[in-house]
């Protein structure tokens, strides 16, 4: 439990920026150190001045609650040190975790009105109940205030578990003095120099090394996640490019095969047309031979007439041949003519018609 002095004496500005604000900074430091030193630690807060002594926050591990109550605390009245210590002891007695060690931290920034023997009795009671006491003496001071507070701590102390710190006014912040004190470092930290080094290293630049480690690990995890996502995106894009290239090559192959097939069909058509032309030429030669043989057996007049007729027939045959050649040339561009010459029955019928005329 932390007992805060919120009396009217806290309005003075002999501690930068003021007594109350310097005390609030020191309270934040104590709460942070105690809760971070062990996950099971709890801290409570109570006000010593005002109409009566009151508990602001029961022992908790949530530092935000303590900071919120400290921010809203008002300065009023006079502090009641003895009543505050007794209420703090009662709050620690009803703690949930009975394995926790009991400790009271008292900030005294106003004059102490209680007598020395009364404070000693309270200290002995705390000692019987295994309650440790830390006192931070600052602010207004008379000749008897340090003596009274030292007597209180001496009555409570058992094996060096209680401490008192006197902080004189000056430019040094109250929290800076507490960092190197046994109140922050604890009684097991050794000498004050070692405690100061530990406090300075732990809260250098106002950052806890454990918190810095957590933040660094979080940043590294986020960086690793982003790198994995970028690698995955790169792999997916490379796969998509490879697939596009393969589809392009397949399309080119299909087009090449189609072009080869069309060229092959054109060559086949040309060969077929060439064969048909050869057949027609052979048929014409055969007709000419038949006409010549028939002309030898007849007379001269008949031969002349036959020659005339043969010349006419030959001219007719030449016309027929030219017509067929034109048809063949048109068949190269027209599908219907090519089908006619590809049909063997059509060619045969043409040859038979030529023979019948002969």
Short mmCIF file of C-alpha atoms in Angstrom, two decimals, residues 151-335:
data_model
loop_
_atom_site.label_atom_id
_atom_site.label_comp_id
_atom_site.label_asym_id
_atom_site.label_seq_id
_atom_site.Cartn_x
_atom_site.Cartn_y
_atom_site.Cartn_z
CA UNK A 151 11.89 6.04 15.54
CA UNK A 152 8.88 4.71 13.64
CA UNK A 153 11.03 2.89 11.10
CA UNK A 154 13.35 1.53 13.79
CA UNK A 155 10.36 0.04 15.61
CA UNK A 156 9.20 -1.72 12.44
CA UNK A 157 12.59 -2.78 11.06
CA UNK A 158 13.41 -6.48 11.24
CA UNK A 159 16.53 -7.63 9.46
CA UNK A 160 16.74 -4.51 7.29
CA UNK A 161 13.27 -4.85 5.73
CA UNK A 162 12.28 -1.21 6.44
CA UNK A 163 13.89 2.02 5.21
CA UNK A 164 13.68 5.77 5.52
CA UNK A 165 14.91 8.40 3.03
CA UNK A 166 15.30 12.11 3.71
CA UNK A 167 15.07 14.17 0.51
CA UNK A 168 16.05 17.83 0.97
CA UNK A 169 14.59 20.53 -1.28
CA UNK A 170 16.48 21.28 -4.46
CA UNK A 171 16.54 20.91 -8.22
CA UNK A 172 16.80 17.12 -8.07
CA UNK A 173 13.56 15.35 -8.81
CA UNK A 174 12.10 13.19 -6.08
CA UNK A 175 11.86 10.17 -8.39
CA UNK A 176 15.56 10.46 -9.30
CA UNK A 177 16.51 10.11 -5.65
CA UNK A 178 14.22 7.13 -5.16
CA UNK A 179 15.74 5.22 -8.10
CA UNK A 180 18.98 4.67 -6.19
CA UNK A 181 17.29 3.99 -2.85
CA UNK A 182 16.52 0.62 -1.21
CA UNK A 183 12.82 1.45 -1.52
CA UNK A 184 13.09 0.80 -5.24
CA UNK A 185 15.94 -1.70 -5.41
CA UNK A 186 14.91 -3.69 -2.30
CA UNK A 187 16.91 -4.92 0.62
CA UNK A 188 18.50 -7.76 -1.39
CA UNK A 189 20.22 -5.55 -3.95
CA UNK A 190 23.38 -4.85 -1.90
CA UNK A 191 25.04 -1.48 -1.79
CA UNK A 192 23.57 1.82 -2.90
CA UNK A 193 25.97 2.07 -5.86
CA UNK A 194 24.85 -1.29 -7.21
CA UNK A 195 21.25 -0.29 -6.67
CA UNK A 196 21.80 2.97 -8.54
CA UNK A 197 23.41 1.15 -11.47
CA UNK A 198 20.53 -1.34 -11.55
CA UNK A 199 17.93 1.41 -11.50
CA UNK A 200 19.70 3.45 -14.17
CA UNK A 201 20.09 0.46 -16.47
CA UNK A 202 16.50 -0.65 -15.92
CA UNK A 203 14.92 2.72 -16.63
CA UNK A 204 17.40 4.29 -19.00
CA UNK A 205 15.66 6.88 -21.17
CA UNK A 206 12.42 5.99 -19.35
CA UNK A 207 12.09 2.57 -21.08
CA UNK A 208 12.01 -0.73 -19.24
CA UNK A 209 14.40 -3.27 -20.89
CA UNK A 210 11.77 -6.00 -20.60
CA UNK A 211 9.24 -3.82 -22.39
CA UNK A 212 11.88 -2.97 -25.00
CA UNK A 213 12.54 -6.69 -25.50
CA UNK A 214 8.84 -7.36 -26.00
CA UNK A 215 8.59 -4.51 -28.49
CA UNK A 216 11.65 -5.73 -30.39
CA UNK A 217 10.28 -9.27 -30.59
CA UNK A 218 6.96 -7.90 -31.81
CA UNK A 219 8.71 -5.84 -34.49
CA UNK A 220 10.78 -8.86 -35.60
CA UNK A 221 7.67 -11.05 -35.84
CA UNK A 222 5.90 -8.41 -37.91
CA UNK A 223 8.94 -8.07 -40.20
CA UNK A 224 9.11 -11.88 -40.64
CA UNK A 225 5.40 -11.99 -41.44
CA UNK A 226 5.74 -9.25 -44.06
CA UNK A 227 8.75 -11.01 -45.66
CA UNK A 228 6.83 -14.30 -45.83
CA UNK A 229 3.85 -12.54 -47.42
CA UNK A 230 6.12 -10.82 -49.97
CA UNK A 231 7.82 -14.13 -50.80
CA UNK A 232 4.46 -15.82 -51.27
CA UNK A 233 3.26 -13.04 -53.59
CA UNK A 234 6.46 -13.31 -55.63
CA UNK A 235 6.02 -17.07 -56.02
CA UNK A 236 2.40 -16.67 -57.10
CA UNK A 237 3.33 -14.00 -59.66
CA UNK A 238 6.14 -16.18 -61.07
CA UNK A 239 3.75 -19.12 -61.37
CA UNK A 240 1.23 -16.91 -63.19
CA UNK A 241 3.93 -15.70 -65.62
CA UNK A 242 5.08 -19.29 -66.28
CA UNK A 243 1.51 -20.36 -66.93
CA UNK A 244 1.00 -17.45 -69.34
CA UNK A 245 4.17 -18.35 -71.25
CA UNK A 246 3.13 -22.00 -71.51
CA UNK A 247 -0.33 -21.02 -72.79
CA UNK A 248 1.28 -18.68 -75.33
CA UNK A 249 3.62 -21.43 -76.53
CA UNK A 250 0.70 -23.87 -76.77
CA UNK A 251 -1.25 -21.35 -78.84
CA UNK A 252 1.73 -20.84 -81.13
CA UNK A 253 2.13 -24.59 -81.54
CA UNK A 254 -1.53 -25.01 -82.42
CA UNK A 255 -1.34 -22.20 -84.98
CA UNK A 256 1.81 -23.68 -86.51
CA UNK A 257 0.19 -27.10 -86.76
CA UNK A 258 -2.90 -25.55 -88.34
CA UNK A 259 -0.71 -23.72 -90.85
CA UNK A 260 1.21 -26.92 -91.67
CA UNK A 261 -2.06 -28.79 -92.08
CA UNK A 262 -3.44 -26.12 -94.40
CA UNK A 263 -0.22 -26.15 -96.44
CA UNK A 264 -0.36 -29.96 -96.63
CA UNK A 265 -3.96 -29.93 -97.80
CA UNK A 266 -3.08 -27.33 -100.45
CA UNK A 267 -0.18 -29.46 -101.69
CA UNK A 268 -2.44 -32.53 -101.82
CA UNK A 269 -4.99 -30.56 -103.83
CA UNK A 270 -2.31 -29.43 -106.27
CA UNK A 271 -1.07 -33.00 -106.71
CA UNK A 272 -4.60 -34.26 -107.34
CA UNK A 273 -5.26 -31.50 -109.88
CA UNK A 274 -1.97 -32.27 -111.61
CA UNK A 275 -2.89 -35.95 -111.89
CA UNK A 276 -6.30 -35.08 -113.29
CA UNK A 277 -4.71 -32.79 -115.91
CA UNK A 278 -2.34 -35.60 -116.90
CA UNK A 279 -5.28 -37.98 -117.31
CA UNK A 280 -7.09 -35.46 -119.46
CA UNK A 281 -4.01 -35.01 -121.64
CA UNK A 282 -3.66 -38.77 -122.03
CA UNK A 283 -7.35 -39.00 -122.96
CA UNK A 284 -6.85 -36.29 -125.59
CA UNK A 285 -3.84 -38.11 -127.05
CA UNK A 286 -5.84 -41.33 -127.21
CA UNK A 287 -8.64 -39.54 -129.08
CA UNK A 288 -6.16 -38.10 -131.55
CA UNK A 289 -4.71 -41.55 -132.21
CA UNK A 290 -8.19 -43.00 -132.80
CA UNK A 291 -9.00 -40.25 -135.25
CA UNK A 292 -5.74 -40.78 -137.13
CA UNK A 293 -6.33 -44.54 -137.44
CA UNK A 294 -9.87 -44.06 -138.74
CA UNK A 295 -8.62 -41.52 -141.30
CA UNK A 296 -6.15 -44.00 -142.83
CA UNK A 297 -8.94 -46.51 -143.66
CA UNK A 298 -11.18 -44.00 -145.54
CA UNK A 299 -10.64 -42.20 -148.87
CA UNK A 300 -8.95 -38.93 -149.47
CA UNK A 301 -12.15 -36.97 -149.56
CA UNK A 302 -13.36 -38.77 -146.56
CA UNK A 303 -9.93 -38.25 -145.04
CA UNK A 304 -10.07 -34.55 -145.80
CA UNK A 305 -13.51 -34.30 -144.35
CA UNK A 306 -12.37 -36.35 -141.42
CA UNK A 307 -9.34 -34.17 -141.07
CA UNK A 308 -11.59 -31.16 -141.08
CA UNK A 309 -13.82 -32.83 -138.56
CA UNK A 310 -10.79 -33.90 -136.51
CA UNK A 311 -9.41 -30.38 -136.65
CA UNK A 312 -12.78 -29.15 -135.53
CA UNK A 313 -12.84 -31.84 -132.83
CA UNK A 314 -9.29 -31.04 -131.90
CA UNK A 315 -10.16 -27.39 -131.60
CA UNK A 316 -13.15 -28.45 -129.58
CA UNK A 317 -10.87 -30.61 -127.47
CA UNK A 318 -8.45 -27.71 -127.02
CA UNK A 319 -11.35 -25.51 -125.97
CA UNK A 320 -12.43 -28.22 -123.56
CA UNK A 321 -8.92 -28.49 -122.19
CA UNK A 322 -8.68 -24.73 -121.70
CA UNK A 323 -12.04 -24.74 -119.98
CA UNK A 324 -10.90 -27.52 -117.70
CA UNK A 325 -7.71 -25.66 -116.89
CA UNK A 326 -9.68 -22.53 -116.06
CA UNK A 327 -11.97 -24.63 -113.89
CA UNK A 328 -8.93 -26.08 -112.14
CA UNK A 329 -7.51 -22.60 -111.46
CA UNK A 330 -10.85 -21.46 -110.10
CA UNK A 331 -10.95 -24.60 -107.95
CA UNK A 332 -7.86 -23.44 -106.11
CA UNK A 333 -9.82 -20.50 -104.72
CA UNK A 334 -13.34 -22.01 -104.68
CA UNK A 335 -14.30 -24.95 -102.52
#
